Coordinates of N, CA and C in Angstrom, one line a residue:
Chain G
E1 N 271.2 143.2 -16.4 CA 271.3 142.5 -15.1 C 271.1 141.0 -15.3
P2 N 271.9 140.1 -14.7 CA 271.8 138.7 -14.9 C 270.4 138.2 -14.5
E3 N 270.0 137.1 -15.2 CA 268.6 136.6 -15.0 C 268.7 135.1 -14.8
V4 N 267.7 134.6 -14.1 CA 267.5 133.1 -14.1 C 266.6 132.8 -15.3
T5 N 267.1 131.9 -16.1 CA 266.3 131.5 -17.3 C 265.8 130.1 -17.2
Q6 N 264.5 129.9 -17.7 CA 263.9 128.6 -17.6 C 263.4 128.2 -19.0
T7 N 263.6 127.0 -19.4 CA 263.2 126.4 -20.6 C 262.5 125.1 -20.4
P8 N 261.5 124.7 -21.2 CA 260.8 125.6 -22.1 C 259.9 126.5 -21.4
S9 N 259.3 127.5 -22.0 CA 258.3 128.3 -21.4 C 257.0 127.6 -21.2
H10 N 256.7 126.7 -22.1 CA 255.4 125.9 -22.0 C 255.8 124.5 -22.5
Q11 N 255.4 123.5 -21.7 CA 255.7 122.1 -22.0 C 254.3 121.3 -21.9
V12 N 254.0 120.6 -23.0 CA 252.8 119.8 -23.0 C 253.2 118.3 -23.1
T13 N 252.8 117.5 -22.2 CA 253.2 116.1 -22.1 C 252.0 115.2 -21.8
Q14 N 252.1 114.0 -22.4 CA 251.1 113.0 -22.1 C 251.2 112.5 -20.7
M15 N 250.1 112.2 -20.0 CA 250.1 111.6 -18.7 C 251.0 110.3 -18.8
G16 N 251.8 110.1 -17.7 CA 252.6 108.9 -17.6 C 254.0 109.1 -18.2
Q17 N 254.2 110.2 -19.0 CA 255.5 110.4 -19.5 C 256.4 111.2 -18.5
E18 N 257.7 111.1 -18.7 CA 258.6 111.8 -17.9 C 258.9 113.2 -18.5
V19 N 259.1 114.2 -17.7 CA 259.4 115.5 -18.2 C 260.6 116.1 -17.4
I20 N 261.4 116.8 -18.1 CA 262.5 117.5 -17.5 C 262.4 119.0 -17.7
L21 N 262.3 119.7 -16.6 CA 262.3 121.2 -16.7 C 263.7 121.8 -16.4
R22 N 264.1 122.7 -17.2 CA 265.4 123.2 -17.2 C 265.5 124.6 -16.7
C23 N 266.6 124.9 -15.9 CA 266.8 126.2 -15.4 C 268.3 126.5 -15.5
V24 N 268.6 127.7 -15.8 CA 270.0 128.2 -15.7 C 270.0 129.3 -14.7
P25 N 270.5 129.0 -13.5 CA 270.5 130.0 -12.5 C 271.6 131.1 -12.8
I26 N 271.6 132.2 -12.0 CA 272.6 133.2 -12.2 C 273.9 132.6 -11.9
S27 N 274.9 133.0 -12.6 CA 276.2 132.2 -12.7 C 276.9 132.1 -11.4
N28 N 276.9 133.1 -10.5 CA 277.7 132.9 -9.3 C 276.8 132.6 -8.1
H29 N 275.6 132.2 -8.4 CA 274.7 131.8 -7.3 C 275.0 130.3 -6.8
L30 N 274.7 130.1 -5.6 CA 275.1 128.8 -4.9 C 273.8 128.0 -4.5
Y31 N 272.7 128.7 -4.3 CA 271.5 128.1 -3.7 C 270.4 128.1 -4.8
F32 N 269.8 127.0 -4.9 CA 268.8 126.8 -6.0 C 267.5 126.2 -5.5
Y33 N 266.4 126.6 -6.1 CA 265.1 126.2 -5.6 C 264.2 125.9 -6.8
W34 N 263.2 125.0 -6.5 CA 262.1 124.8 -7.4 C 260.8 125.1 -6.6
Y35 N 259.9 125.8 -7.2 CA 258.6 126.0 -6.7 C 257.5 125.6 -7.7
R36 N 256.3 125.4 -7.3 CA 255.2 125.1 -8.2 C 254.0 125.9 -7.8
Q37 N 253.2 126.3 -8.8 CA 252.0 127.0 -8.6 C 250.9 126.5 -9.5
I38 N 250.0 125.7 -8.9 CA 248.9 125.2 -9.6 C 247.9 126.4 -9.9
L39 N 247.3 126.3 -11.1 CA 246.5 127.5 -11.6 C 245.5 127.9 -10.5
G40 N 245.6 129.2 -10.1 CA 244.6 129.7 -9.2 C 245.0 129.5 -7.7
Q41 N 246.1 128.8 -7.5 CA 246.5 128.5 -6.1 C 247.8 129.2 -5.7
K42 N 248.2 128.9 -4.4 CA 249.4 129.5 -3.9 C 250.6 128.9 -4.5
V43 N 251.7 129.7 -4.5 CA 253.0 129.1 -4.8 C 253.4 128.2 -3.7
E44 N 254.0 127.0 -4.1 CA 254.4 126.0 -3.1 C 255.9 125.7 -3.3
F45 N 256.5 125.6 -2.2 CA 257.9 125.2 -2.2 C 258.1 123.7 -2.5
L46 N 259.0 123.4 -3.4 CA 259.3 122.0 -3.7 C 260.6 121.5 -3.1
V47 N 261.7 122.2 -3.4 CA 263.0 121.7 -3.0 C 264.0 122.8 -3.1
S48 N 265.0 122.7 -2.2 CA 266.2 123.6 -2.3 C 267.4 122.7 -2.4
F49 N 268.4 123.3 -3.0 CA 269.6 122.5 -3.5 C 270.8 123.4 -3.2
Y50 N 271.8 122.8 -2.6 CA 273.1 123.5 -2.3 C 274.2 122.5 -2.2
N51 N 275.3 122.9 -2.8 CA 276.5 122.0 -2.7 C 276.2 120.6 -3.3
N52 N 275.5 120.6 -4.4 CA 275.2 119.4 -5.1 C 274.4 118.4 -4.3
E53 N 273.6 118.9 -3.4 CA 272.7 118.0 -2.8 C 271.4 118.7 -2.3
I54 N 270.4 118.0 -2.1 CA 269.1 118.6 -1.6 C 269.3 119.0 -0.2
S55 N 269.0 120.3 0.1 CA 269.1 120.7 1.5 C 267.7 120.7 2.2
E56 N 266.7 121.0 1.5 CA 265.3 120.8 2.1 C 264.4 120.4 1.0
K57 N 263.3 119.7 1.4 CA 262.3 119.4 0.4 C 260.9 119.3 1.1
S58 N 259.9 119.6 0.4 CA 258.5 119.6 1.0 C 257.9 118.2 0.8
E59 N 256.7 118.1 1.4 CA 256.0 116.8 1.3 C 255.6 116.6 -0.2
I60 N 255.5 117.6 -0.9 CA 255.1 117.4 -2.3 C 256.2 116.7 -3.1
F61 N 257.4 117.0 -2.7 CA 258.6 116.4 -3.4 C 258.8 115.0 -3.1
D62 N 258.0 114.1 -3.7 CA 258.1 112.7 -3.4 C 259.0 112.0 -4.4
D63 N 259.0 110.7 -4.4 CA 259.9 109.9 -5.3 C 259.6 110.2 -6.8
Q64 N 258.5 110.8 -7.1 CA 258.2 111.1 -8.5 C 259.2 112.2 -9.0
F65 N 259.7 113.0 -8.1 CA 260.5 114.2 -8.4 C 262.0 113.9 -8.2
S66 N 262.8 114.5 -9.0 CA 264.2 114.6 -8.7 C 264.8 115.8 -9.3
V67 N 265.9 116.3 -8.7 CA 266.6 117.4 -9.2 C 268.1 117.0 -9.4
E68 N 268.7 117.8 -10.3 CA 270.1 117.5 -10.7 C 270.7 118.8 -11.2
R69 N 272.0 118.9 -10.9 CA 272.8 119.9 -11.5 C 273.9 119.2 -12.3
P70 N 273.5 118.9 -13.6 CA 274.3 118.0 -14.4 C 275.7 118.6 -14.8
D71 N 275.7 119.9 -14.9 CA 277.0 120.6 -15.2 C 277.1 121.9 -14.4
G72 N 278.0 122.7 -14.8 CA 278.1 123.9 -13.9 C 277.1 125.0 -14.1
S73 N 276.1 124.8 -15.0 CA 275.2 125.9 -15.3 C 273.7 125.5 -15.1
N74 N 273.4 124.2 -15.5 CA 272.0 123.9 -15.5 C 271.5 123.3 -14.2
F75 N 270.2 123.5 -13.9 CA 269.6 122.9 -12.7 C 268.3 122.4 -13.1
T76 N 268.1 121.1 -13.1 CA 266.9 120.5 -13.7 C 266.0 119.9 -12.7
L77 N 264.7 119.9 -13.0 CA 263.7 119.2 -12.2 C 263.1 118.1 -13.1
K78 N 263.2 116.9 -12.7 CA 262.6 115.8 -13.4 C 261.4 115.3 -12.7
I79 N 260.3 115.1 -13.5 CA 259.1 114.5 -13.0 C 258.8 113.2 -13.7
R80 N 258.8 112.1 -13.0 CA 258.6 110.8 -13.6 C 257.1 110.5 -13.6
S81 N 256.7 109.8 -14.6 CA 255.3 109.2 -14.7 C 254.3 110.3 -14.3
T82 N 254.3 111.4 -15.1 CA 253.5 112.5 -14.8 C 252.0 112.2 -14.7
K83 N 251.3 113.0 -13.8 CA 249.9 112.8 -13.5 C 249.2 114.2 -13.9
L84 N 247.9 114.1 -14.1 CA 247.2 115.3 -14.5 C 247.4 116.4 -13.5
E85 N 247.5 116.0 -12.2 CA 247.6 117.0 -11.1 C 249.0 117.7 -11.1
D86 N 249.9 117.2 -11.9 CA 251.2 117.8 -12.0 C 251.2 119.1 -12.9
S87 N 250.1 119.3 -13.5 CA 249.9 120.5 -14.4 C 250.0 121.7 -13.5
A88 N 250.9 122.6 -13.8 CA 251.2 123.8 -12.9 C 252.2 124.6 -13.6
M89 N 252.5 125.8 -13.0 CA 253.6 126.6 -13.4 C 254.8 126.2 -12.4
Y90 N 255.9 126.0 -13.0 CA 257.1 125.6 -12.2 C 258.1 126.7 -12.2
F91 N 258.5 127.2 -11.1 CA 259.4 128.3 -11.0 C 260.8 127.8 -10.4
C92 N 261.8 128.3 -11.0 CA 263.2 128.1 -10.5 C 263.6 129.4 -9.9
A93 N 264.4 129.3 -8.9 CA 265.0 130.5 -8.3 C 266.4 130.2 -7.8
S94 N 267.2 131.2 -7.7 CA 268.6 131.0 -7.2 C 269.0 132.2 -6.3
K95 N 269.9 132.0 -5.5 CA 270.5 133.1 -4.8 C 272.0 132.9 -4.5
W96 N 272.7 133.9 -4.1 CA 274.1 133.8 -4.0 C 274.5 133.2 -2.7
A97 N 273.9 133.7 -1.6 CA 274.3 133.2 -0.3 C 273.0 132.9 0.5
D98 N 273.2 132.2 1.6 CA 272.0 131.7 2.4 C 271.3 132.9 3.1
S99 N 272.0 133.7 3.8 CA 271.2 134.7 4.6 C 271.3 136.0 3.9
N100 N 270.2 136.8 4.2 CA 270.1 138.2 3.8 C 270.3 138.4 2.3
Q101 N 270.0 137.4 1.5 CA 270.0 137.6 0.1 C 268.6 137.2 -0.5
P102 N 268.1 138.1 -1.4 CA 266.8 137.7 -2.0 C 267.0 136.6 -3.1
Q103 N 266.0 135.9 -3.3 CA 266.0 134.9 -4.4 C 265.6 135.6 -5.7
H104 N 266.3 135.2 -6.7 CA 265.9 135.6 -8.1 C 265.2 134.5 -8.8
F105 N 264.0 134.9 -9.3 CA 263.1 133.9 -9.9 C 263.2 133.9 -11.5
G106 N 263.1 132.7 -12.0 CA 262.9 132.7 -13.5 C 261.4 133.0 -13.8
D107 N 261.1 133.0 -15.1 CA 259.8 133.4 -15.6 C 258.8 132.2 -15.5
G108 N 259.4 131.0 -15.2 CA 258.5 129.8 -15.0 C 258.3 129.0 -16.3
T109 N 258.0 127.7 -16.1 CA 257.6 126.8 -17.2 C 256.2 126.4 -16.9
R110 N 255.3 126.6 -17.8 CA 254.0 126.1 -17.7 C 253.9 124.7 -18.2
L111 N 253.6 123.8 -17.3 CA 253.5 122.3 -17.6 C 252.1 121.9 -17.7
S112 N 251.7 121.4 -18.9 CA 250.4 120.9 -19.1 C 250.4 119.4 -19.3
I113 N 249.7 118.7 -18.5 CA 249.7 117.2 -18.6 C 248.3 116.8 -19.2
L114 N 248.4 116.1 -20.4 CA 247.1 115.7 -21.1 C 246.7 114.3 -20.8
Chain Y
K1 N 244.2 126.2 9.5 CA 244.5 127.6 9.4 C 245.8 127.8 8.5
N2 N 245.8 128.7 7.6 CA 247.0 129.0 6.8 C 248.0 129.6 7.7
E3 N 249.3 129.2 7.4 CA 250.4 129.7 8.2 C 250.7 131.2 7.8
V4 N 250.3 131.5 6.6 CA 250.6 132.9 6.1 C 249.3 133.4 5.5
E5 N 248.8 134.5 6.1 CA 247.5 135.1 5.7 C 247.8 136.5 5.2
Q6 N 247.2 136.8 4.1 CA 247.3 138.1 3.5 C 245.9 138.8 3.4
S7 N 246.0 140.1 3.6 CA 244.7 140.8 3.4 C 245.1 142.2 2.8
P8 N 244.2 142.7 1.9 CA 243.0 142.0 1.4 C 243.3 141.0 0.3
Q9 N 242.4 140.3 -0.1 CA 242.6 139.3 -1.1 C 242.6 140.0 -2.5
N10 N 241.8 141.0 -2.6 CA 241.7 141.8 -3.8 C 241.7 143.3 -3.4
L11 N 242.3 144.1 -4.2 CA 242.3 145.6 -3.9 C 242.3 146.4 -5.2
T12 N 241.4 147.3 -5.3 CA 241.3 148.2 -6.4 C 241.5 149.6 -5.9
A13 N 242.4 150.3 -6.6 CA 242.7 151.7 -6.2 C 242.8 152.6 -7.4
Q14 N 242.6 153.9 -7.1 CA 242.8 154.9 -8.2 C 244.3 155.3 -8.2
E15 N 244.7 155.6 -9.4 CA 246.1 156.1 -9.5 C 246.4 157.2 -8.5
G16 N 247.5 157.1 -7.9 CA 248.0 158.1 -6.9 C 247.7 157.7 -5.5
E17 N 246.8 156.7 -5.3 CA 246.5 156.4 -3.9 C 247.6 155.6 -3.2
F18 N 247.6 155.7 -1.9 CA 248.5 155.0 -1.0 C 247.9 153.6 -0.8
I19 N 248.7 152.6 -1.0 CA 248.3 151.2 -0.9 C 248.9 150.5 0.3
T20 N 248.2 149.8 1.0 CA 248.8 148.9 2.1 C 248.2 147.5 1.9
I21 N 249.2 146.6 1.9 CA 248.8 145.1 1.9 C 249.4 144.5 3.1
N22 N 248.7 143.7 3.8 CA 249.1 143.1 5.1 C 249.3 141.6 5.0
C23 N 250.3 141.2 5.9 CA 250.6 139.8 5.9 C 250.8 139.4 7.4
S24 N 250.1 138.4 7.8 CA 250.3 137.8 9.2 C 250.7 136.4 9.1
Y25 N 251.6 136.0 10.0 CA 252.1 134.6 9.9 C 252.1 134.0 11.3
S26 N 252.0 132.7 11.3 CA 251.9 132.0 12.6 C 253.1 131.1 13.0
V27 N 254.1 131.1 12.2 CA 255.2 130.3 12.5 C 256.4 131.1 12.8
G28 N 257.5 130.5 13.4 CA 258.7 131.2 13.6 C 259.4 131.3 12.3
I29 N 260.0 132.5 12.0 CA 260.6 132.7 10.7 C 262.0 133.3 10.8
S30 N 262.8 133.1 9.8 CA 264.1 133.7 9.7 C 264.1 134.9 8.8
A31 N 263.1 134.9 7.9 CA 263.0 136.1 7.0 C 261.6 136.1 6.4
L32 N 261.2 137.2 5.9 CA 259.9 137.4 5.2 C 260.2 138.0 3.8
H33 N 259.6 137.5 2.8 CA 259.7 138.1 1.5 C 258.4 138.7 1.0
W34 N 258.6 139.7 0.2 CA 257.5 140.3 -0.6 C 257.8 140.1 -2.0
L35 N 256.9 139.5 -2.7 CA 257.1 139.1 -4.2 C 256.0 139.8 -5.0
Q36 N 256.3 140.1 -6.2 CA 255.4 140.6 -7.2 C 255.2 139.6 -8.3
Q37 N 254.0 139.2 -8.6 CA 253.7 138.3 -9.7 C 252.9 139.0 -10.8
H38 N 253.5 139.1 -11.9 CA 252.9 139.9 -13.0 C 251.8 139.0 -13.7
P39 N 250.9 139.6 -14.5 CA 249.9 138.9 -15.1 C 250.4 137.7 -16.0
G40 N 251.6 137.8 -16.5 CA 252.1 136.7 -17.3 C 252.6 135.6 -16.5
G41 N 252.7 135.8 -15.2 CA 253.1 134.7 -14.2 C 254.5 134.9 -13.6
G42 N 255.3 135.7 -14.2 CA 256.7 135.9 -13.7 C 256.7 136.5 -12.3
I43 N 257.7 136.1 -11.5 CA 257.8 136.5 -10.1 C 259.0 137.4 -10.0
V44 N 258.9 138.5 -9.3 CA 260.0 139.4 -9.0 C 260.1 139.5 -7.5
S45 N 261.3 139.4 -6.9 CA 261.5 139.6 -5.5 C 261.6 141.1 -5.2
L46 N 260.7 141.6 -4.3 CA 260.7 143.0 -4.0 C 261.6 143.3 -2.8
F47 N 261.3 142.5 -1.7 CA 262.0 142.7 -0.4 C 262.2 141.4 0.3
M48 N 263.3 141.4 1.0 CA 263.5 140.3 2.0 C 263.8 141.1 3.3
L49 N 263.0 140.7 4.4 CA 263.1 141.4 5.6 C 263.3 140.4 6.8
S50 N 264.1 140.8 7.7 CA 264.1 140.0 9.0 C 263.8 140.9 10.2
S51 N 263.8 142.2 10.0 CA 263.4 143.2 11.0 C 263.3 144.5 10.4
G52 N 262.5 145.4 11.1 CA 262.5 146.8 10.7 C 261.8 147.1 9.4
K53 N 262.4 147.9 8.6 CA 261.8 148.5 7.5 C 262.8 148.6 6.3
K54 N 262.2 148.4 5.1 CA 263.1 148.7 3.9 C 262.3 149.5 2.9
K55 N 263.0 150.3 2.2 CA 262.4 151.2 1.2 C 263.1 151.0 -0.1
H56 N 262.3 150.9 -1.2 CA 262.9 150.9 -2.5 C 261.9 151.7 -3.5
G57 N 262.4 152.9 -3.8 CA 261.5 153.7 -4.7 C 260.2 154.0 -3.9
R58 N 259.1 153.7 -4.6 CA 257.8 154.0 -4.0 C 257.3 152.8 -3.1
L59 N 258.1 151.8 -2.9 CA 257.7 150.7 -2.1 C 258.4 150.7 -0.8
I60 N 257.6 150.4 0.3 CA 258.1 150.3 1.6 C 257.6 149.0 2.2
A61 N 258.5 148.3 2.9 CA 258.0 147.1 3.6 C 258.5 147.2 5.0
T62 N 257.6 146.8 5.9 CA 257.8 146.8 7.3 C 257.5 145.4 7.9
I63 N 258.2 145.1 9.0 CA 257.9 143.9 9.7 C 258.0 144.1 11.2
N64 N 257.0 143.5 11.9 CA 257.0 143.5 13.4 C 257.1 142.0 13.8
I65 N 258.3 141.6 14.2 CA 258.5 140.3 14.6 C 257.7 139.8 15.8
Q66 N 257.5 140.7 16.7 CA 256.8 140.3 18.0 C 255.3 140.0 17.6
E67 N 254.8 140.9 16.7 CA 253.4 140.7 16.3 C 253.2 139.7 15.1
K68 N 254.3 139.3 14.6 CA 254.2 138.4 13.4 C 253.4 139.0 12.3
H69 N 253.8 140.2 11.9 CA 253.0 140.9 10.9 C 253.9 141.8 10.1
S70 N 253.6 141.8 8.8 CA 254.3 142.7 7.9 C 253.4 143.4 7.0
S71 N 253.8 144.6 6.6 CA 253.0 145.4 5.6 C 253.9 145.8 4.4
L72 N 253.2 145.8 3.3 CA 253.8 146.4 2.1 C 253.0 147.6 1.7
H73 N 253.7 148.7 1.6 CA 253.1 150.0 1.2 C 253.6 150.4 -0.2
I74 N 252.6 151.0 -1.0 CA 253.0 151.6 -2.2 C 252.5 153.0 -2.2
T75 N 253.4 153.9 -2.4 CA 253.0 155.3 -2.4 C 252.8 155.8 -3.8
A76 N 251.9 156.7 -4.0 CA 251.6 157.3 -5.4 C 251.5 156.1 -6.4
S77 N 250.5 155.3 -6.1 CA 250.3 154.1 -7.0 C 250.0 154.4 -8.4
H78 N 250.4 153.5 -9.3 CA 250.4 153.7 -10.7 C 249.8 152.4 -11.3
P79 N 249.1 152.6 -12.5 CA 248.6 151.4 -13.1 C 249.6 150.3 -13.4
R80 N 250.8 150.6 -13.6 CA 251.9 149.6 -13.8 C 252.2 148.8 -12.5
D81 N 251.6 149.3 -11.3 CA 251.8 148.5 -10.1 C 250.8 147.4 -10.0
S82 N 249.9 147.3 -11.0 CA 248.8 146.2 -10.9 C 249.5 144.9 -11.1
A83 N 249.3 144.0 -10.1 CA 250.0 142.7 -10.1 C 249.4 142.0 -8.9
V84 N 249.9 140.8 -8.7 CA 249.6 140.0 -7.4 C 250.8 140.2 -6.5
Y85 N 250.6 140.6 -5.3 CA 251.7 140.7 -4.3 C 251.6 139.6 -3.4
I86 N 252.7 138.9 -3.2 CA 252.7 137.7 -2.4 C 253.7 137.8 -1.3
C87 N 253.2 137.5 -0.1 CA 254.0 137.4 1.1 C 254.5 136.0 1.3
A88 N 255.8 135.8 1.6 CA 256.3 134.4 1.8 C 257.2 134.5 3.0
V89 N 257.2 133.5 3.8 CA 258.0 133.4 5.0 C 259.0 132.2 4.9
R90 N 260.2 132.4 5.4 CA 261.1 131.4 5.5 C 261.1 130.8 6.9
S91 N 260.6 129.6 7.0 CA 260.6 128.9 8.2 C 261.5 127.7 8.0
N92 N 261.1 126.5 8.2 CA 261.9 125.3 7.8 C 262.1 125.3 6.3
D93 N 261.0 125.8 5.6 CA 261.1 126.0 4.1 C 260.3 127.3 3.9
M94 N 260.0 127.5 2.6 CA 259.3 128.7 2.3 C 257.8 128.4 2.3
R95 N 257.0 129.3 2.9 CA 255.6 129.2 3.0 C 255.0 130.5 2.4
F96 N 254.1 130.3 1.5 CA 253.6 131.4 0.7 C 252.1 131.8 1.1
G97 N 251.8 133.1 1.1 CA 250.5 133.5 1.2 C 249.7 133.4 -0.1
A98 N 248.5 133.5 -0.1 CA 247.6 133.4 -1.3 C 247.8 134.5 -2.3
G99 N 248.3 135.6 -1.8 CA 248.5 136.8 -2.7 C 247.4 137.8 -2.6
T100 N 247.7 139.0 -2.9 CA 246.8 140.1 -3.0 C 246.8 140.6 -4.4
R101 N 245.6 140.6 -5.0 CA 245.5 141.1 -6.4 C 245.3 142.6 -6.4
L102 N 246.2 143.3 -6.8 CA 246.1 144.8 -6.8 C 245.8 145.3 -8.2
T103 N 244.7 146.1 -8.4 CA 244.4 146.7 -9.6 C 244.4 148.2 -9.4
V104 N 245.3 148.9 -10.1 CA 245.3 150.4 -10.0 C 244.7 151.0 -11.3
K105 N 243.7 151.7 -11.1 CA 243.0 152.3 -12.3 C 243.5 153.7 -12.6
P106 N 243.6 154.1 -13.8 CA 244.1 155.4 -14.2 C 243.0 156.5 -13.9

């Protein structure tokens, strides 16, 4: 069965550095998402992306964050000037169509900011 | 007040028991999701509901739109069902519950 894959599985970065989290959604999917889960807390929506543009974003998704689909397969989340509080598990998800379709999640990238 | 409330927060059951996890929400939604998060952190989508009831294997999910309530049932529970079960609702964006940690003992 096709899967959403995320790399790396664990990223350790110095505070202030930029980090790029990578996701390869399922190949025929059209809608893409990033979520974050700080250790011990709820999953939080960050952003959704469709037709090469952001369709929705949360209050968390400020100017520090950006997303890109640089080619036909990758979907990336860039975090500029990382802060300690950016340490979290970041999940990518994708789905084929907007309504009545479940999202398929990747296994997540654990981001640790030192 | 959280927009998505789950109960119980933690649940321990013996193998074979019937499990119910509840989710209440306070916003208008277009769909409700039940997700399973394994100890390693990975998330699996179990159900997406906008009305009625869905069944998959030993799992059953129901939703009552008027009461803004959903339940996830597990029949004949098994230790491999041990995970965190998360309710999430699609409103303007996705809002998640805090999860219910289920432990099924052999």
